[in-house]
PDB file of C-alpha atoms in Angstrom:
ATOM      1  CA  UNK A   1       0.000   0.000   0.000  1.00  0.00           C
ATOM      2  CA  UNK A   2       2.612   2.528   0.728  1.00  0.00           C
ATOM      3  CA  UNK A   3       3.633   2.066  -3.101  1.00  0.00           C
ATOM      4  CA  UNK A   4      -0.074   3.018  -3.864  1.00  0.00           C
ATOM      5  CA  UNK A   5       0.029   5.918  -1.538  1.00  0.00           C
ATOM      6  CA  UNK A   6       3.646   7.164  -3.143  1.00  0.00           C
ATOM      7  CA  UNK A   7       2.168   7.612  -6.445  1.00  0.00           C
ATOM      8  CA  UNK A   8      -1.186   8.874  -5.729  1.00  0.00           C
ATOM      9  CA  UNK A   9       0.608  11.329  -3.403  1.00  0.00           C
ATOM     10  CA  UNK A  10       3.163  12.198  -6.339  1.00  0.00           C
ATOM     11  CA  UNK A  11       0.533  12.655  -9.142  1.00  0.00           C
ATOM     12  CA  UNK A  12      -2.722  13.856  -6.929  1.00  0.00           C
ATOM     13  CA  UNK A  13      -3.005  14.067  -3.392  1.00  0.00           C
ATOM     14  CA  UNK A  14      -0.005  16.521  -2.990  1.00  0.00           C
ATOM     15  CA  UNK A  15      -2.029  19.493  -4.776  1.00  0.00           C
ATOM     16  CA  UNK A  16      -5.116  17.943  -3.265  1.00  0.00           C
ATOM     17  CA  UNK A  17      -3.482  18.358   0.131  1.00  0.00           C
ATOM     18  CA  UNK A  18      -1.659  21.773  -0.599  1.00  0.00           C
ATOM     19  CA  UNK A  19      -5.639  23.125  -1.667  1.00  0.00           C
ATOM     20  CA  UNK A  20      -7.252  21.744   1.492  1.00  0.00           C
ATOM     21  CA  UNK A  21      -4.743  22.533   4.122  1.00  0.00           C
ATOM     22  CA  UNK A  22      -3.014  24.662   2.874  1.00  0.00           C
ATOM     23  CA  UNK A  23       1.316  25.770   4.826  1.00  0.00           C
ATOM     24  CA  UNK A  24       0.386  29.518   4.326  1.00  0.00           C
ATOM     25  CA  UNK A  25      -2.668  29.032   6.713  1.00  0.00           C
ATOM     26  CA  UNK A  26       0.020  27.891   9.754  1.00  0.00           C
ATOM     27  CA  UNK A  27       2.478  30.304   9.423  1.00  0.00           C
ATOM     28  CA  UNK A  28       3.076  32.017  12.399  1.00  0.00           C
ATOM     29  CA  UNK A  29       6.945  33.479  12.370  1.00  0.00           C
ATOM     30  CA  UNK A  30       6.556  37.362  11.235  1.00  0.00           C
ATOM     31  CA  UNK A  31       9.971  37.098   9.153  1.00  0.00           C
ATOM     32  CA  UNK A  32       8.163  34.465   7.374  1.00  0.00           C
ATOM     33  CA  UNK A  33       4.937  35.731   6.783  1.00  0.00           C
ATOM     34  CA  UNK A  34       6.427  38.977   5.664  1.00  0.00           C
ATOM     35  CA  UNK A  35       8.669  37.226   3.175  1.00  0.00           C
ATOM     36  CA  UNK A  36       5.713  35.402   1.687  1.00  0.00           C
ATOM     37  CA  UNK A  37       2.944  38.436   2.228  1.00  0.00           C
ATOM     38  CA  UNK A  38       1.054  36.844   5.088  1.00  0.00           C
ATOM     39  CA  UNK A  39      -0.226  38.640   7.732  1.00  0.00           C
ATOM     40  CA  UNK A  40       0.760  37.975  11.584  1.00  0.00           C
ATOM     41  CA  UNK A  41      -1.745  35.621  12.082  1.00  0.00           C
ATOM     42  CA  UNK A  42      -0.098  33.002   9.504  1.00  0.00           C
ATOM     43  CA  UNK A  43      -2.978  33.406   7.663  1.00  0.00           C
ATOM     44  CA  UNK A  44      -3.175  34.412   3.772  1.00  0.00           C
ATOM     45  CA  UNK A  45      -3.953  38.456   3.713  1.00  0.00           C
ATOM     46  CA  UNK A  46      -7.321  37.555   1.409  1.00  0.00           C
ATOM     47  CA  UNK A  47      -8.221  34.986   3.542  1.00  0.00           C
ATOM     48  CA  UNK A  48      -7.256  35.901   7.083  1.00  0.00           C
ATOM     49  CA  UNK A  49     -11.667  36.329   8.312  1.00  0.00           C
ATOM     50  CA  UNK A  50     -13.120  33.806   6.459  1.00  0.00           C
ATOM     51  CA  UNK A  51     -15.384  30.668   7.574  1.00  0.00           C
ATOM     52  CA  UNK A  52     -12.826  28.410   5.848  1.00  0.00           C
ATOM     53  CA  UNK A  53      -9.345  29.734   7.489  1.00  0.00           C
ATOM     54  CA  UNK A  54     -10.857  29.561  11.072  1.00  0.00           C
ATOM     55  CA  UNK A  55     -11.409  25.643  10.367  1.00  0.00           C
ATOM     56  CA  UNK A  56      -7.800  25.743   8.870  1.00  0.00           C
ATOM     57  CA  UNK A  57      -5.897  26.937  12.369  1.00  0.00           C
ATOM     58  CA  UNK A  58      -8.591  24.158  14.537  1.00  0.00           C
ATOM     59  CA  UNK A  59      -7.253  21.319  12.260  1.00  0.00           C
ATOM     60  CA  UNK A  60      -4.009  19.314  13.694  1.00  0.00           C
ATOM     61  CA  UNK A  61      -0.941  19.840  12.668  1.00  0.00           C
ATOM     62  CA  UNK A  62       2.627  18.840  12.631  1.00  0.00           C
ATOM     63  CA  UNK A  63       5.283  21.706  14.237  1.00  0.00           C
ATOM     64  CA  UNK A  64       6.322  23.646  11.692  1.00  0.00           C
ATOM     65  CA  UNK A  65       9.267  26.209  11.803  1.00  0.00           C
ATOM     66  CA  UNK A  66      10.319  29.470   9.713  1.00  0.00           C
ATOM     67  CA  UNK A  67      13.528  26.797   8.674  1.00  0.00           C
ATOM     68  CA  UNK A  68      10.581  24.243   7.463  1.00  0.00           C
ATOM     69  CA  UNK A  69       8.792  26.800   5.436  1.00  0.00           C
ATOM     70  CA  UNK A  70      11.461  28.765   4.051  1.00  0.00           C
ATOM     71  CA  UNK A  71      12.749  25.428   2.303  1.00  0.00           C
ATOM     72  CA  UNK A  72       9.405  25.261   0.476  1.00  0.00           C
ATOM     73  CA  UNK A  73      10.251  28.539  -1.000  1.00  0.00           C
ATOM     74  CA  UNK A  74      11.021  27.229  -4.486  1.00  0.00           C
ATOM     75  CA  UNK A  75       7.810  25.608  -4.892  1.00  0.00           C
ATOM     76  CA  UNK A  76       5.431  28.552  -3.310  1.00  0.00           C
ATOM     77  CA  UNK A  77       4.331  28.210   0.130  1.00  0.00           C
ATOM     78  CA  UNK A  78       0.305  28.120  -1.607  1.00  0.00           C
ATOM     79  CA  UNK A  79       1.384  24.901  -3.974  1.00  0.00           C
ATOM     80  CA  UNK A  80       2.590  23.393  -0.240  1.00  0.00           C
ATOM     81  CA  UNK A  81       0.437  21.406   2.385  1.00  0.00           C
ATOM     82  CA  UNK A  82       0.841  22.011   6.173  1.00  0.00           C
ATOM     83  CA  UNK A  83       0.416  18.405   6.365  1.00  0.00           C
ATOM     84  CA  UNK A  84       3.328  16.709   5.294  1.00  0.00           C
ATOM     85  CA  UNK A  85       3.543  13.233   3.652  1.00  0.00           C
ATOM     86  CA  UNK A  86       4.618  11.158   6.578  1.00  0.00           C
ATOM     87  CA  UNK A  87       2.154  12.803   9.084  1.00  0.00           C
ATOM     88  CA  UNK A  88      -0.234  10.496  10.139  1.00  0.00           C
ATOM     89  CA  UNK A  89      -3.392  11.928   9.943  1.00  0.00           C
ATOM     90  CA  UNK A  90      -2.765  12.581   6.533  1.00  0.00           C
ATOM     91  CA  UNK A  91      -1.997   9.525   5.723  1.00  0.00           C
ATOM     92  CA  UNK A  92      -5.200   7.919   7.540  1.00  0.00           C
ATOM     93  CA  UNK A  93      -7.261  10.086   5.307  1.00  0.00           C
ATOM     94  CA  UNK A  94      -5.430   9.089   2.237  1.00  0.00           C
ATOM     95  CA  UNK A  95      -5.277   5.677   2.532  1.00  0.00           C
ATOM     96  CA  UNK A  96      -9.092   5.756   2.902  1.00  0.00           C
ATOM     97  CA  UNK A  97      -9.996   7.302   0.077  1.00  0.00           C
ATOM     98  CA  UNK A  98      -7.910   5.499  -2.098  1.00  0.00           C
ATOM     99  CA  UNK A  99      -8.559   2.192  -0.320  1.00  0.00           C
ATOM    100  CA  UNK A 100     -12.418   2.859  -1.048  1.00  0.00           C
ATOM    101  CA  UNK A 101     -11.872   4.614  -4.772  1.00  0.00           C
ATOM    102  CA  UNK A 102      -9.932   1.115  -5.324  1.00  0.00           C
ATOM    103  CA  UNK A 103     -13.169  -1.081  -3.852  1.00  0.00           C
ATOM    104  CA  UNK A 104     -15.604   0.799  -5.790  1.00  0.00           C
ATOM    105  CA  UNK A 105     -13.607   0.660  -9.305  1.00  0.00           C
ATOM    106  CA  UNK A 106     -12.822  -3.318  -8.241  1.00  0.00           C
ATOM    107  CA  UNK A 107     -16.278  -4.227  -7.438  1.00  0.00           C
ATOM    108  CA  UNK A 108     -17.938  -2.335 -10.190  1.00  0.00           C
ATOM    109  CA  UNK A 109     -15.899  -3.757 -12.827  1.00  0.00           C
ATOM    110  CA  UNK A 110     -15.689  -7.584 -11.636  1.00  0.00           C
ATOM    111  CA  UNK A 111     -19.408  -7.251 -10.242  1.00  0.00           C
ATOM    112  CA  UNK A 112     -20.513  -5.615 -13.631  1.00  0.00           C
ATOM    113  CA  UNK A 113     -18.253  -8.332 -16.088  1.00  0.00           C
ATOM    114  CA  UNK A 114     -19.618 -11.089 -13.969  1.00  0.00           C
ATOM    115  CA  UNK A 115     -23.168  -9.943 -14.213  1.00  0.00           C
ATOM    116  CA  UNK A 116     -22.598  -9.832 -17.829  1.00  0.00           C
ATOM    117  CA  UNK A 117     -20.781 -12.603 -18.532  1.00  0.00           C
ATOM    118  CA  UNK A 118     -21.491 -15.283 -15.818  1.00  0.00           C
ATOM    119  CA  UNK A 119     -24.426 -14.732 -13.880  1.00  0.00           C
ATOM    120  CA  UNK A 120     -27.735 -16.889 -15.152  1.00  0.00           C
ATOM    121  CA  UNK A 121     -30.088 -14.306 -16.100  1.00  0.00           C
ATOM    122  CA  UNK A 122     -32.845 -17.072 -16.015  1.00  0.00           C
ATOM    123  CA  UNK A 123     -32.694 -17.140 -12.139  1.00  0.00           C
ATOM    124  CA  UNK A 124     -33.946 -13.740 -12.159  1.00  0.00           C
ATOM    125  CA  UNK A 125     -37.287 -15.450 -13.252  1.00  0.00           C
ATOM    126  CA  UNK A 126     -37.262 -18.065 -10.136  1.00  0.00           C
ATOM    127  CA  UNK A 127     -40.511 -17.358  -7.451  1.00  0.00           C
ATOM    128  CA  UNK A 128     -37.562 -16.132  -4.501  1.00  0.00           C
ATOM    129  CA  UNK A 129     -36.003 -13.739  -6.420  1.00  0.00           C
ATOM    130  CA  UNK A 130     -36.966 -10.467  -5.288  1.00  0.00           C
ATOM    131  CA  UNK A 131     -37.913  -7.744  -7.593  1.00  0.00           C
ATOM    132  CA  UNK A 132     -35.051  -5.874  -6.985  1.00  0.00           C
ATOM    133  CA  UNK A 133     -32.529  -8.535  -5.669  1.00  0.00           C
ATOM    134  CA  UNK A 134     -29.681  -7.426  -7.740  1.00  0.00           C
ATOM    135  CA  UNK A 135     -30.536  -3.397  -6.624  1.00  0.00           C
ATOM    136  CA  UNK A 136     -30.532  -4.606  -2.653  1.00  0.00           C
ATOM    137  CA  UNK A 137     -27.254  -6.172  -3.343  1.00  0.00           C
ATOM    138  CA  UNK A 138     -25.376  -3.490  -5.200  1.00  0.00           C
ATOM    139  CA  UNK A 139     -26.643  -0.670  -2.136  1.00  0.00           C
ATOM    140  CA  UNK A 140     -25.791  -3.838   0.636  1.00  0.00           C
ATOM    141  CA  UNK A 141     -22.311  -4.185  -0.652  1.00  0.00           C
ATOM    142  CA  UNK A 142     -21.695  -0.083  -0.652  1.00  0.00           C
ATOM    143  CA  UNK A 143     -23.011   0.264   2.655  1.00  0.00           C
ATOM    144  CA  UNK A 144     -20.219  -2.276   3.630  1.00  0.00           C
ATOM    145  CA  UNK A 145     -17.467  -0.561   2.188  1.00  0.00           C
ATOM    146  CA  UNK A 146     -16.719   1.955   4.503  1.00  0.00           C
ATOM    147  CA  UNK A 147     -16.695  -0.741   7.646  1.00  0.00           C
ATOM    148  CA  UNK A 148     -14.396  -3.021   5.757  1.00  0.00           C
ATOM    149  CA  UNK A 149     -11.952   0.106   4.646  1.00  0.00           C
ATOM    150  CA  UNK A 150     -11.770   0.930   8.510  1.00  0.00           C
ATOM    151  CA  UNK A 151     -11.039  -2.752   9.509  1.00  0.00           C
ATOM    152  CA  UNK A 152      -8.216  -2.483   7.142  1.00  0.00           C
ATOM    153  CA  UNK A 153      -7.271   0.271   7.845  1.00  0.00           C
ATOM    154  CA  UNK A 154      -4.753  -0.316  10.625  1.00  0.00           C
ATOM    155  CA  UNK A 155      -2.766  -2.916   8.817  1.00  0.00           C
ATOM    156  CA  UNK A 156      -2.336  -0.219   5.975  1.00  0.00           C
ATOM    157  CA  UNK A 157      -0.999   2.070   7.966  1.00  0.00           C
ATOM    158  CA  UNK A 158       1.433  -0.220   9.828  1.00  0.00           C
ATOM    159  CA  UNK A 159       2.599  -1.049   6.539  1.00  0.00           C
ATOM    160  CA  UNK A 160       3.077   2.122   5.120  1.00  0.00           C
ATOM    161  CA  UNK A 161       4.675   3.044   8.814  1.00  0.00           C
ATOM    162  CA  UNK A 162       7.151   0.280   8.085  1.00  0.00           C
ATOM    163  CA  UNK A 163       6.065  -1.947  10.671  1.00  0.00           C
ATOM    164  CA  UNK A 164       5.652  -4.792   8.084  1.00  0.00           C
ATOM    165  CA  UNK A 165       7.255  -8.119   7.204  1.00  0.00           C
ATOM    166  CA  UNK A 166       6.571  -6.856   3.334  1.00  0.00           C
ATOM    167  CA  UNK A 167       9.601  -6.981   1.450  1.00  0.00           C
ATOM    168  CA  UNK A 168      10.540  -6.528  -2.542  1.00  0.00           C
ATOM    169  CA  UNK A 169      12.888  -8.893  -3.070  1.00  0.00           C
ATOM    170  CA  UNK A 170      14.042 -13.053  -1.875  1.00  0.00           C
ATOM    171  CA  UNK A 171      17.504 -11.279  -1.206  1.00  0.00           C
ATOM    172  CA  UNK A 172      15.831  -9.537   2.498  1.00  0.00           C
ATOM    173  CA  UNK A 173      15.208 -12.856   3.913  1.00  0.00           C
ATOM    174  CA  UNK A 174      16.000 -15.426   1.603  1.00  0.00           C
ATOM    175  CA  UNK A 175      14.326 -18.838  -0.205  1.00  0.00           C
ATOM    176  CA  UNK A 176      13.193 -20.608   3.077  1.00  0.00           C
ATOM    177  CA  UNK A 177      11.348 -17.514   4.662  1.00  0.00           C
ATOM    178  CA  UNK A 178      10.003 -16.824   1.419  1.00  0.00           C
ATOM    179  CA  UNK A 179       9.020 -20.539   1.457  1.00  0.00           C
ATOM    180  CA  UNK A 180       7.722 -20.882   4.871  1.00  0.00           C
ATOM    181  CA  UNK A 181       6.120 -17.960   5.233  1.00  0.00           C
ATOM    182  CA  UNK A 182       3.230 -19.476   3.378  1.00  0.00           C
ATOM    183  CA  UNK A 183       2.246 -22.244   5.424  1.00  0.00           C
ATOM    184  CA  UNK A 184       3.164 -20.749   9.003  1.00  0.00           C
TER     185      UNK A 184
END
């Protein structure tokens, strides 16, 4: 999963991040804010009453320093989330919506080819089928989605964490872990 994350994060959920929480909403250091026209709040000088920047400074956030933000200075501190890649919260978020994008786009398209292609249309005829069996199973599986993506949502983490037995190649462990971690 963290592989998953690492590219979604590279080609999406960086700007997605940088939009929603944005680093020039934390910024409290004046020498900072002056440097990147922020007013001593931290907050954005357009943006500094709004609805939307008071839920900014009650989100959580990681410590950040004038050293942290001035190194984002060749990017922009706007194109920059206050929420770094390896902060957790961030990642919990993350890895549930791409760990439910992934169930929806799996189920629809192996639920959709195998209504298609393998399901017996003829048992829709039977007295016990219900007049809208398939419809009651489609909404039944959504509704469990979201439980399922929370039960696995731990070992995700712990994975992407590094707190996994995952490895990429035989050469980590060798042949007989590789071997007998099947069977144990």
């Amino acid at each position: 999963m963290d592989f998953v994350l690492n590219l979604c994060d590279e080609y999406v959920l960086d700007r997605v991040w940088a939009k929603l929480v944005p680093l020039s909403a934390f910024v409290s250091s004046p020498d900072v804010a002056n440097s990147f026209n922020l007013t001593s709040t931290g907050l954005p000088l357009a943006a500094s009453s709004s609805k939307w920047s008071q839920l900014m400074l009650s989100l959580p956030r990681p410590h950040l320093t004038a050293g942290d933000v001035t190194s984002f200075s060749t990017q922009g501190i706007s194109q920059v989330s206050a929420w770094p890649r390896d902060y957790v919260p961030r990642q919990l978020v993350s890895l549930i919506v791409v760990t439910l994008l992934g169930i929806y786009v799996l189920y629809f398209l192996f639920a959709g080819l195998s209504y298609t292609f393998i399901f017996n249309h003829d048992m829709m005829r039977h007295p016990r089928f219900l007049k809208n069996q398939v419809k009651l199973e489609i909404q039944t599986s959504m509704r469990a989605f979201p439980m399922m993506t929370l039960l696995t949502l731990p070992w995700f983490q712990a994975e992407v964490m590094g707190y996994s037995r995952l490895y990429d190649g035989v050469d980590t462990y060798g042949w007989t872990y590789l071997v007998l971690s099947v069977p144990l």
